[in-house]
Coordinates of C-alpha atoms in Angstrom, one line a residue:
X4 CA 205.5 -33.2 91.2
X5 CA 203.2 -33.1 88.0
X6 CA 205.2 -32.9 84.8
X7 CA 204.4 -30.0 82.6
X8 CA 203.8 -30.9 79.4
X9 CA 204.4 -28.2 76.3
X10 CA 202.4 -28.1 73.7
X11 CA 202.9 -25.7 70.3
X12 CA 199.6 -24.4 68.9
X13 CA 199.4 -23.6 65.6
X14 CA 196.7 -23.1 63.1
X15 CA 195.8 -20.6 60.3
X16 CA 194.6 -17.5 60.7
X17 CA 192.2 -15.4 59.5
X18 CA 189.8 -18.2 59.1
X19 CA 190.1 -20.0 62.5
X20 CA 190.6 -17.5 65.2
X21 CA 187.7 -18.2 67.3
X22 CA 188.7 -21.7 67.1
X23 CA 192.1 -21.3 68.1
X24 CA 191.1 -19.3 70.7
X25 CA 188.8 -21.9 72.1
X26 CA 191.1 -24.7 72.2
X27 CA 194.0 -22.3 73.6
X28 CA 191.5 -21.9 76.5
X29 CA 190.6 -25.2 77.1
X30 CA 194.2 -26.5 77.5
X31 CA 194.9 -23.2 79.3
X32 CA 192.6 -24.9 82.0
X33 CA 193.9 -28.4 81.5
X34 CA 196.7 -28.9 84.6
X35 CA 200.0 -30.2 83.8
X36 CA 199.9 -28.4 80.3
X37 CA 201.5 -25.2 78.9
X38 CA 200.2 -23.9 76.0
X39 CA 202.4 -22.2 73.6
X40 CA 201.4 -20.2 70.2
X41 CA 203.2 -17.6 68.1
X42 CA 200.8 -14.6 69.3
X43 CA 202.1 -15.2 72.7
X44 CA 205.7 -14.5 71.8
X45 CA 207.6 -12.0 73.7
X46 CA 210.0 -9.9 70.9
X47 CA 213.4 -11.3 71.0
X48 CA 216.5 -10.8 68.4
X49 CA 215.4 -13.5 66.5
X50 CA 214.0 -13.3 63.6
X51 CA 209.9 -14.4 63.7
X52 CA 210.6 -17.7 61.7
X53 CA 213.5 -18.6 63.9
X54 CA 211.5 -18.0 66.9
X55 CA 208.8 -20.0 66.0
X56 CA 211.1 -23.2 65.4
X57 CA 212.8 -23.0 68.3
X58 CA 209.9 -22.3 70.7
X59 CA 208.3 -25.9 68.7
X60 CA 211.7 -27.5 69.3
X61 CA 211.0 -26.8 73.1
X62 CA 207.9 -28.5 72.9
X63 CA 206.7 -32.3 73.7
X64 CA 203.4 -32.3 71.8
X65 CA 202.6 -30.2 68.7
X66 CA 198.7 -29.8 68.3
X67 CA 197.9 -28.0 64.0
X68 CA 194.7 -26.6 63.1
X69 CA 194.1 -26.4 59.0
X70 CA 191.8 -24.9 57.9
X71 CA 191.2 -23.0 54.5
X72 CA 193.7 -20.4 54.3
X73 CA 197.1 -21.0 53.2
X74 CA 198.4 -18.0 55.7
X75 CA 201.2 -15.9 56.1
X76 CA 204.9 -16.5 53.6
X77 CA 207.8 -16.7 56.1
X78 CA 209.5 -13.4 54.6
X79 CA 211.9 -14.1 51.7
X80 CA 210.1 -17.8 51.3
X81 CA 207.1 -19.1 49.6
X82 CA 206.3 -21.4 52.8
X83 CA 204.0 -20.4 55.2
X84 CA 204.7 -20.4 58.6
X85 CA 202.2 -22.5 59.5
X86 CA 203.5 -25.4 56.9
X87 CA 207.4 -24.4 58.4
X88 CA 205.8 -25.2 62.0
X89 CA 204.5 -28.8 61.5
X90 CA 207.5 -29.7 58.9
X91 CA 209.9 -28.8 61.9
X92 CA 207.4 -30.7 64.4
X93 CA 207.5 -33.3 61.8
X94 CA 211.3 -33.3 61.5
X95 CA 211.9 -33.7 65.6
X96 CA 209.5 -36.4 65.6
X97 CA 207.1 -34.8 67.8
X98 CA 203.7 -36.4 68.3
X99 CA 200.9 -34.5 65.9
X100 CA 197.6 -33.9 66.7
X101 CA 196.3 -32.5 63.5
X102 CA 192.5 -31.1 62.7
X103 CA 191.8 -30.4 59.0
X104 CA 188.4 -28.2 58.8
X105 CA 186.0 -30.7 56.7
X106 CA 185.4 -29.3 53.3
X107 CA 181.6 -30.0 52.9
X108 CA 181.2 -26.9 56.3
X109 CA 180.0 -23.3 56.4
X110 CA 184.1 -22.6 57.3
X111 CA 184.8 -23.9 53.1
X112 CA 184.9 -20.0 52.4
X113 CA 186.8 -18.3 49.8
X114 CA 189.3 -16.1 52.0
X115 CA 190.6 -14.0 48.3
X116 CA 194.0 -16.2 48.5
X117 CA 195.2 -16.0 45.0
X118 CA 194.8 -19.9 43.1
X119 CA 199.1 -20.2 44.3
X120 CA 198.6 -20.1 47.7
X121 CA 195.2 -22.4 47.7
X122 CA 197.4 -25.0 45.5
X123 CA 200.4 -25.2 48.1
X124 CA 197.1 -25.3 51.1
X125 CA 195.1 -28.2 49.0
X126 CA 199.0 -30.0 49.2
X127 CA 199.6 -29.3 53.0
X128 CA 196.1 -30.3 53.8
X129 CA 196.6 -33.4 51.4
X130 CA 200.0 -34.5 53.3
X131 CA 198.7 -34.0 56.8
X132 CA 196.1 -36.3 56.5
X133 CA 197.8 -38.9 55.0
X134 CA 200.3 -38.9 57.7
X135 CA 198.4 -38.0 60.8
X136 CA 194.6 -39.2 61.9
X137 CA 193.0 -36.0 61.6
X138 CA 190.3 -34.5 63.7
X139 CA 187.0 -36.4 62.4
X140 CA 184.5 -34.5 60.8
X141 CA 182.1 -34.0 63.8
X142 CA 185.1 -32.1 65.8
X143 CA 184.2 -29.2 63.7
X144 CA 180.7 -29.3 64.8
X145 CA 181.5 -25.5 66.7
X146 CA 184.4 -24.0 68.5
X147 CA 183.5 -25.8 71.6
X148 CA 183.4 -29.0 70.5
X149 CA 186.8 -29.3 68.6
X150 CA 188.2 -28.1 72.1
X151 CA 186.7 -31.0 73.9
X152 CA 188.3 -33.2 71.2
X153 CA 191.5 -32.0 71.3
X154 CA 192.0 -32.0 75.0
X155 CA 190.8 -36.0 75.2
X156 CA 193.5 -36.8 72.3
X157 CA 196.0 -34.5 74.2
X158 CA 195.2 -36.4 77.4
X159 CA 195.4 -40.0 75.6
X160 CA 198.7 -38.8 74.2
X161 CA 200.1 -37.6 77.9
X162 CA 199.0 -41.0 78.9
X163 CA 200.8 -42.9 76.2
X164 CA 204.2 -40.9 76.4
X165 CA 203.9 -41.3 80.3
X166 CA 203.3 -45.3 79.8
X167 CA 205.9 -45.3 76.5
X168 CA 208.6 -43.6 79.2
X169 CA 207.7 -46.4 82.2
X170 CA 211.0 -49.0 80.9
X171 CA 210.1 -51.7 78.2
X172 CA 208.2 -53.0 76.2
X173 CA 206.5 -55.7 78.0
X174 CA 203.7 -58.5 77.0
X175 CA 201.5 -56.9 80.0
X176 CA 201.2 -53.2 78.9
X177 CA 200.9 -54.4 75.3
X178 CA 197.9 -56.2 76.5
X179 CA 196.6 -53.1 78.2
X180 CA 197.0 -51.1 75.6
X181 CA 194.9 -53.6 73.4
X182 CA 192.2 -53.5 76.4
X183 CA 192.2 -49.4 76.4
X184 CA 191.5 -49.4 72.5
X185 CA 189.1 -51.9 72.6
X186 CA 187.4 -49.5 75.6
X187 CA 187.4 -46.9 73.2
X188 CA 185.9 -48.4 70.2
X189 CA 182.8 -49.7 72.6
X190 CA 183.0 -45.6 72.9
X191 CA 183.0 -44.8 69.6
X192 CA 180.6 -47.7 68.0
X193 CA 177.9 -45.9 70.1
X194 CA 178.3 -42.9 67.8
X195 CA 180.4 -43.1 64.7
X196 CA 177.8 -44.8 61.6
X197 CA 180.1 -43.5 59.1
X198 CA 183.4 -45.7 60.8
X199 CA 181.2 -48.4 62.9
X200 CA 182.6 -51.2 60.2
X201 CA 185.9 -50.2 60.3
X202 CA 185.3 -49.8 63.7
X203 CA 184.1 -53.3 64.1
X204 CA 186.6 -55.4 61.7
X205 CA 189.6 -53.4 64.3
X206 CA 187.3 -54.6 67.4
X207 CA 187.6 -58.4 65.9
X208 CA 191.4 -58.1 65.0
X209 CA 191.8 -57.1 68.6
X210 CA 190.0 -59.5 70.6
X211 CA 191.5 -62.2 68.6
X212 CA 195.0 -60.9 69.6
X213 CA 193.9 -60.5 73.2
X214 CA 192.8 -64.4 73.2
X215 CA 196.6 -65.5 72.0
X216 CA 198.5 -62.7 73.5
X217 CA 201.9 -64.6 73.5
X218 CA 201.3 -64.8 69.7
X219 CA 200.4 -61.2 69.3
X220 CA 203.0 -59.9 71.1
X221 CA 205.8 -62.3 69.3
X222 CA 204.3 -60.5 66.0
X223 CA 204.7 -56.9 67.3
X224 CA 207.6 -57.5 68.5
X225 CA 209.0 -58.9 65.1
X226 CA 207.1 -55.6 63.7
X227 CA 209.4 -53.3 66.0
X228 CA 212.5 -55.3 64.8
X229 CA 211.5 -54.8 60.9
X230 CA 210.7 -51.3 61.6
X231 CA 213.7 -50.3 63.3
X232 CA 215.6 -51.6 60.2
X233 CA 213.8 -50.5 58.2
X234 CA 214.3 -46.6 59.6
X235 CA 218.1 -47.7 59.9
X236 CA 218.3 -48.0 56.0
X237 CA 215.9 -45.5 54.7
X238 CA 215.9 -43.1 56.7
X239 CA 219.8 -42.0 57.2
X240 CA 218.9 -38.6 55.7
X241 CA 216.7 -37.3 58.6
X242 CA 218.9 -37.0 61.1
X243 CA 220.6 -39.2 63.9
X244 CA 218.7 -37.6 66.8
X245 CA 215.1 -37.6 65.0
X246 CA 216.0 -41.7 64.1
X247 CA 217.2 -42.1 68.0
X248 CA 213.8 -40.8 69.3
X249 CA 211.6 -42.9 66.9
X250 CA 213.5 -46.3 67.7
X251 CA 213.5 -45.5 70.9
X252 CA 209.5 -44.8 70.7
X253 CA 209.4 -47.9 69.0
X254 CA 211.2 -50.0 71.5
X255 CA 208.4 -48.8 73.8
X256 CA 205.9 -50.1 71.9
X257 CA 205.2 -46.5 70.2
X258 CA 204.8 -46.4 66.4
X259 CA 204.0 -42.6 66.0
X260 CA 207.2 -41.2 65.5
X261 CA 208.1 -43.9 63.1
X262 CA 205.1 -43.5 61.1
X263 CA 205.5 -39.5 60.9
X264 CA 209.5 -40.5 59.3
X265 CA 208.2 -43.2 57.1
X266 CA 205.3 -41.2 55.9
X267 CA 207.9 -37.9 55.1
X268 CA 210.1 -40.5 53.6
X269 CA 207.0 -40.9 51.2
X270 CA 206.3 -37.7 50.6
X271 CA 210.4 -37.0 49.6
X272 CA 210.4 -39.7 47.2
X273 CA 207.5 -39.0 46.3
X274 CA 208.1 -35.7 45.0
X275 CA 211.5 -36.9 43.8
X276 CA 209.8 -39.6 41.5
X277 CA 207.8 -36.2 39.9
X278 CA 210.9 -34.3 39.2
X279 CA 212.5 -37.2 37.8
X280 CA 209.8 -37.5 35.5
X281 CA 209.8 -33.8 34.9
X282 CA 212.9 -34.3 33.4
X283 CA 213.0 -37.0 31.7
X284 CA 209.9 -35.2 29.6
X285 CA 212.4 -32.4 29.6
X286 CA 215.3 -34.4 27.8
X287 CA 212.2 -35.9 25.7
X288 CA 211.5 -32.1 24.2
X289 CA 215.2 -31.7 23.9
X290 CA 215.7 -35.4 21.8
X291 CA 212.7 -33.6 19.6
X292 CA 214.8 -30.8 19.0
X293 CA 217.2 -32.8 17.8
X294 CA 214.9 -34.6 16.0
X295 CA 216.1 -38.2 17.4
X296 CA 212.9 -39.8 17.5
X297 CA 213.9 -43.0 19.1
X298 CA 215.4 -40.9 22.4
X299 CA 212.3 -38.9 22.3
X300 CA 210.2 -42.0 22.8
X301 CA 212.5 -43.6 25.2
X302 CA 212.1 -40.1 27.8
X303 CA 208.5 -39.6 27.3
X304 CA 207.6 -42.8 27.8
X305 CA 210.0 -42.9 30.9
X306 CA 208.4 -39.6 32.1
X307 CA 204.5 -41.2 31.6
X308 CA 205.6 -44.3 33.3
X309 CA 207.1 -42.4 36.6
X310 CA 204.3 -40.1 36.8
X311 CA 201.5 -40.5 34.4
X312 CA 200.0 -36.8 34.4
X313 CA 197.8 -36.3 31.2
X314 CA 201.0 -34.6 29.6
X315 CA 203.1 -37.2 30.0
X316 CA 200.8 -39.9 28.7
X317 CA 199.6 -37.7 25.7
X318 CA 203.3 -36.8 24.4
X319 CA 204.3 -40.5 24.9
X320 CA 201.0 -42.0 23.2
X321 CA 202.0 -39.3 20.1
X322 CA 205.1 -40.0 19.7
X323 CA 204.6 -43.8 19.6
X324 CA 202.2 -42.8 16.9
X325 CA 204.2 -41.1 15.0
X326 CA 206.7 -43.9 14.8
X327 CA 203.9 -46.1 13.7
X328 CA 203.8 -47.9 16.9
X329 CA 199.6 -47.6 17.0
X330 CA 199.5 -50.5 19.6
X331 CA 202.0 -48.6 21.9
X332 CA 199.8 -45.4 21.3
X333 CA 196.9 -47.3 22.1
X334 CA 198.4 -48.5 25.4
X335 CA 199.6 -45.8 26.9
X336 CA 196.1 -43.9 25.8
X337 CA 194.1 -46.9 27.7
X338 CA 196.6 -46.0 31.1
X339 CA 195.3 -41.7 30.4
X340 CA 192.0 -43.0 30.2
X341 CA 192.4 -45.2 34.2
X342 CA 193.9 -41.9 35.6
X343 CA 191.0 -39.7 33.7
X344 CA 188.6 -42.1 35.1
X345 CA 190.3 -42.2 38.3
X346 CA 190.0 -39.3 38.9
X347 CA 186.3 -38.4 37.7
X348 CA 187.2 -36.0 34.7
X349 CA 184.9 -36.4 32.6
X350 CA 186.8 -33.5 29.7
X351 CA 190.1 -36.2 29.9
X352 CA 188.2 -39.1 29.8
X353 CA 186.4 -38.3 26.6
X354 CA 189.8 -37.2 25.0
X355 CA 191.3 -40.5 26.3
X356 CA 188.7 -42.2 24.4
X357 CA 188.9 -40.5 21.3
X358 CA 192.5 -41.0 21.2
X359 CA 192.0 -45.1 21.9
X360 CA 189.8 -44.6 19.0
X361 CA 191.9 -43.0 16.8
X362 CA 194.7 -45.2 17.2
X363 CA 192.4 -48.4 17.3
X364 CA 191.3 -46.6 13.9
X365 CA 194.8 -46.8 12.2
X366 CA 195.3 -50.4 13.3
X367 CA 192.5 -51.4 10.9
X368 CA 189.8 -52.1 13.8
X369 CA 187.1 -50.1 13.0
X370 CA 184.3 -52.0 14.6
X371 CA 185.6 -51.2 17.8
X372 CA 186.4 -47.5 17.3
X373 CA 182.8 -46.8 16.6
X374 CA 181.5 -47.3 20.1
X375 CA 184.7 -45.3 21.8
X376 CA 183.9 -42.3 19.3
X377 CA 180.1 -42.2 20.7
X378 CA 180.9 -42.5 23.9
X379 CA 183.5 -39.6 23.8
X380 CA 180.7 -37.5 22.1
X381 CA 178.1 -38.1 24.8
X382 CA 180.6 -37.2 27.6
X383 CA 181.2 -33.8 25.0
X384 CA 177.4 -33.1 25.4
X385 CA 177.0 -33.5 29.2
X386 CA 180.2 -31.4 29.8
X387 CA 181.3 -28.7 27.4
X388 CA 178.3 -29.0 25.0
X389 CA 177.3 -29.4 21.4
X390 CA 178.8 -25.8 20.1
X391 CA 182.1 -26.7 21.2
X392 CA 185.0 -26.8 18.8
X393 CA 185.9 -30.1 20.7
X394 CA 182.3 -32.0 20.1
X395 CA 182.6 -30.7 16.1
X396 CA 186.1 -32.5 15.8
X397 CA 184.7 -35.7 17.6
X398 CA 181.8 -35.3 15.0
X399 CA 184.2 -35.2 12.0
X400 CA 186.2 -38.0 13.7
X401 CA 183.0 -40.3 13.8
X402 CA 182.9 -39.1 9.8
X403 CA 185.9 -40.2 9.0
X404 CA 185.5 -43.8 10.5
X405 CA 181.8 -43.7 8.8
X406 CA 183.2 -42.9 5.3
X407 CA 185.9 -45.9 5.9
X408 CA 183.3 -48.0 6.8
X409 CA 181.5 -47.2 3.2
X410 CA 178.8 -46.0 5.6
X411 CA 178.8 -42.6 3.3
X412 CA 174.7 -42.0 4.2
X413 CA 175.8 -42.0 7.5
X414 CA 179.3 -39.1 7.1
X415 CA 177.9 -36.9 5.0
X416 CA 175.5 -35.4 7.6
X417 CA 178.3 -35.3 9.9
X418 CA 180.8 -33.3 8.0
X419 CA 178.2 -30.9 7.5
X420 CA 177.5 -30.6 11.4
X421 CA 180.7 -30.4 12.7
X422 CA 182.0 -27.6 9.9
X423 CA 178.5 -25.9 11.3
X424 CA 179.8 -25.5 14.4
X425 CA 183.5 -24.4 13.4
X426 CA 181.7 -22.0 11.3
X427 CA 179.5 -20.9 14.5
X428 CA 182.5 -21.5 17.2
X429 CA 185.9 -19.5 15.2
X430 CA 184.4 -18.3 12.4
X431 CA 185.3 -19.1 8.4
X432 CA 188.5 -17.6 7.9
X433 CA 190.1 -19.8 11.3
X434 CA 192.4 -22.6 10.0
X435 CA 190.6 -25.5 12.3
X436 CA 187.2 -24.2 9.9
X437 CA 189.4 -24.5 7.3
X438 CA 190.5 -27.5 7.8
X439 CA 186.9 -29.1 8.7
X440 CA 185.8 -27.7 5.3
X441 CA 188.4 -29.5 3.5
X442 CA 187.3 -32.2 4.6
X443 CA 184.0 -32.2 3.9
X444 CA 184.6 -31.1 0.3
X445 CA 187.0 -33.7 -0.6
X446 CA 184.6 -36.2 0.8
X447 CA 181.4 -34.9 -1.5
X448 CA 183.6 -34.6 -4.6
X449 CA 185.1 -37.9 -4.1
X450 CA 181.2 -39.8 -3.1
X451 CA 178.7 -37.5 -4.1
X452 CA 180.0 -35.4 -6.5
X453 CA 176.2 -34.0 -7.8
X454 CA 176.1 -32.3 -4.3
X455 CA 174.7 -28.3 -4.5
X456 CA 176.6 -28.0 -1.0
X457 CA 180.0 -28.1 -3.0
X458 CA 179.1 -25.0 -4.8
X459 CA 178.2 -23.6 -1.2
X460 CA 181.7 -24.7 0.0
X461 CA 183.3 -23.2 -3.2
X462 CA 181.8 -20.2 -3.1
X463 CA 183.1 -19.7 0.5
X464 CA 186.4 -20.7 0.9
X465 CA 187.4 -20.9 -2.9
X466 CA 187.1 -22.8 -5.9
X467 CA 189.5 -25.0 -5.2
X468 CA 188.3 -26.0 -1.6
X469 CA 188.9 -30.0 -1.2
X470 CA 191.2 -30.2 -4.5
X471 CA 194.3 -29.5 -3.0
X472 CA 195.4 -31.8 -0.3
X473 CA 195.0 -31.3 3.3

């Protein structure tokens, strides 16, 4: 007698309907599979969340289809039940087959989900494919064709948990195994461009395994042995019964199940390691409070160095500054300006680099501030544009340096653009205009005292307009 395997089907909705539909009928169709989703659910005393975990508890193969709508909160819970499905597939150790919709498709719609509910999707869609090999682009192609995809990965899984269940791990199905990928990279070489060199270095690392098998098999056996260990110690906190199935897989010669733990062991600590640092920038603001300076230091720069968000960085670089430490400013400034980079923002990296400059600046090395200033200032003009508030204080930044330098020809036009633009931007009464105008004022009375543009400056923001200090 055939064995029946049960697989949960889950997706979004709203967005992926037609889709769900068409893969619900193509394993509908496949024999030896029952397909089971939450709008097939009979009513029960159970409440819907509770249903849905059970019915995925009852399942040997869990298949998710993401797509651009975060979906339905579990009621008294932010989680959706989508999320709540594959965490508790996740959590037995189930085998995943996961499709995330491609973002660069005619599905990428706006679906009116408020910015929350696309932050905790962008996450889920984030974590699933770092721990699962996600449908490839190509899948999406139409309805039809992610169907046909998911029923050959659902019938290569069968196959592997029906070879993974024969007893052992043995040197002959390992070699089998190596033989059956190899068939399917021939396979996919034909069509994949985008992988065919991945594709390619995999197809070399396995015939050379296949042409010392004794050797390979040695390694991946020392592999299982490390792995099983290392589940043992790391993982005690999942469970006894999920760690059971995923040294059992692995004594088969399956690594799925202990790759879905390790990866959520990742994701645990990883979040753990942000609201460490969260806190540590928490008992930072506190020793400011207090106004112990040296314990303020000691948490922010503990908080930048756990998770180096643009806050973190930018309270530890001040506060380094403010304790005179401008080579300590300047190093955690050149980290903001990796992660800026990093991460393609062009707005952070050109406050990263005025802040190196700043703090290069106040170490006396004005040579090299010079170039870090321009560059901030082209970045300002390609991004938020020459009227900005932001571009004006880079301008009067650039002044400053200038009129260090003795290069006085050079500042003076300089002051007067960027108090232009505060002038233009917030007006003459704001306090950054203000400020700006000081500025300017104290650096014509001081080098070019003759200048008609000080009467200008007097007659708008007073008579005593770059006297006083400030």
């Amino acid at each position: 007698m055939t064995e029946t395997f049960k697989v949960f089907l889950s997706s979004t909705g709203g967005d992926l309907d037609s889709w769900r539909d068409a893969v619900a009928a193509a394993l509908w169709r496949k024999d030896g599979v029952e397909v089971i989703r939450m709008e097939d659910f009979v009513a029960t005393g159970l409440p819907p969340i509770a249903l849905c975990l059970e019915k995925v508890a009852a399942c040997q193969i869990f298949v998710g289809l993401i797509g651009f709508r975060y979906g339905s909160a579990i009621p008294g819970r932010v989680t959706s039940f989508t999320q709540a499905e594959y965490e508790e597939a996740v959590r037995l150790g189930l085998p995943c087959l996961m499709y995330v919709a491609p973002t660069d498709g005619d599905l990428d719609i706006d679906h009116g989900e408020e910015a929350e509910l696309r932050g905790r999707l962008d996450r889920l869609r984030a974590r699933v494919m770092r721990a699962n090999t996600a449908g490839r682009p190509e899948a999406w192609a139409n309805a039809d064709a992610l169907a046909l995809h998911v029923v050959e990965a659902l019938q290569q899984e069968i196959e592997r948990q029906r070879a993974a269940s024969a007893p052992g791990f043995t040197r002959e199905k390992y070699g089998a195994r190596i033989k059956g990928r190899l068939e399917q990279i021939a396979e996919l070489m034909a069509a994949e461009d985008a992988e065919r060199d991945q594709l390619a270095n995999e197809k070399t690392e396995l015939e050379r395994r296949l042409s010392d098998l004794d050797s390979a098999f040695a390694d991946a056996q020392a592999r299982i042995q490390e792995l099983e260990a290392l589940l043992t110690r790391e993982g005690n906190h999942l469970g006894f019964e999920r760690l059971e199935r995923a040294e059992k897989a692995l004594e088969g010669g399956d690594f799925d199940a202990a790759d879905a733990l390790l990866a959520e062991i990742e994701d645990d600590e990883e979040l753990a390691i942000k609201r460490a640092a969260r806190a540590a920038f928490g008992r930072g603001k506190i020793a400011e409070e207090r106004v112990r300076w040296q314990d303020a230091r000691t948490h922010f720069v503990r908080a930048a160095s756990l998770d180096p968000t643009k806050d973190h960085l930018n309270y530890a670089a001040q506060i380094n500054w403010q304790l005179g430490d401008y080579a300590g400013a300047e190093r955690l400034a050149r980290q903001g300006l990796t992660v800026a980079q990093s991460e393609a923002n062009r707005e952070h990296e050109a406050l990263w680099l005025t802040s190196i400059a700043l703090y290069i600046r106040l170490q006396g090395r004005l040579e090299e501030a010079e170039p870090l200033f321009r560059q901030a200032i082209e970045i300002d003009k390609a991004t938020i544009g020459e009227g900005h508030p932001s571009y004006a204080t880079r301008l009067n930044n650039l002044a400053k340096l200038f009129q260090d330098m003795g290069r006085l020809e050079e500042a003076a036009p300089m002051y007067a653009q960027s108090l232009t633009i505060f002038q233009q931007a917030l007006g003459d009464d704001h306090p950054n205009t203000k400020h700006v105008a000081r500025n300017r004022a104290k650096f014509l009375r001081q080098h070019f005292p003759d200048d008609p543009a000080i009467a200008e400056l007097e007659e708008i923001f007073g008579p005593d307009i770059g006297r006083e200090e400030g």
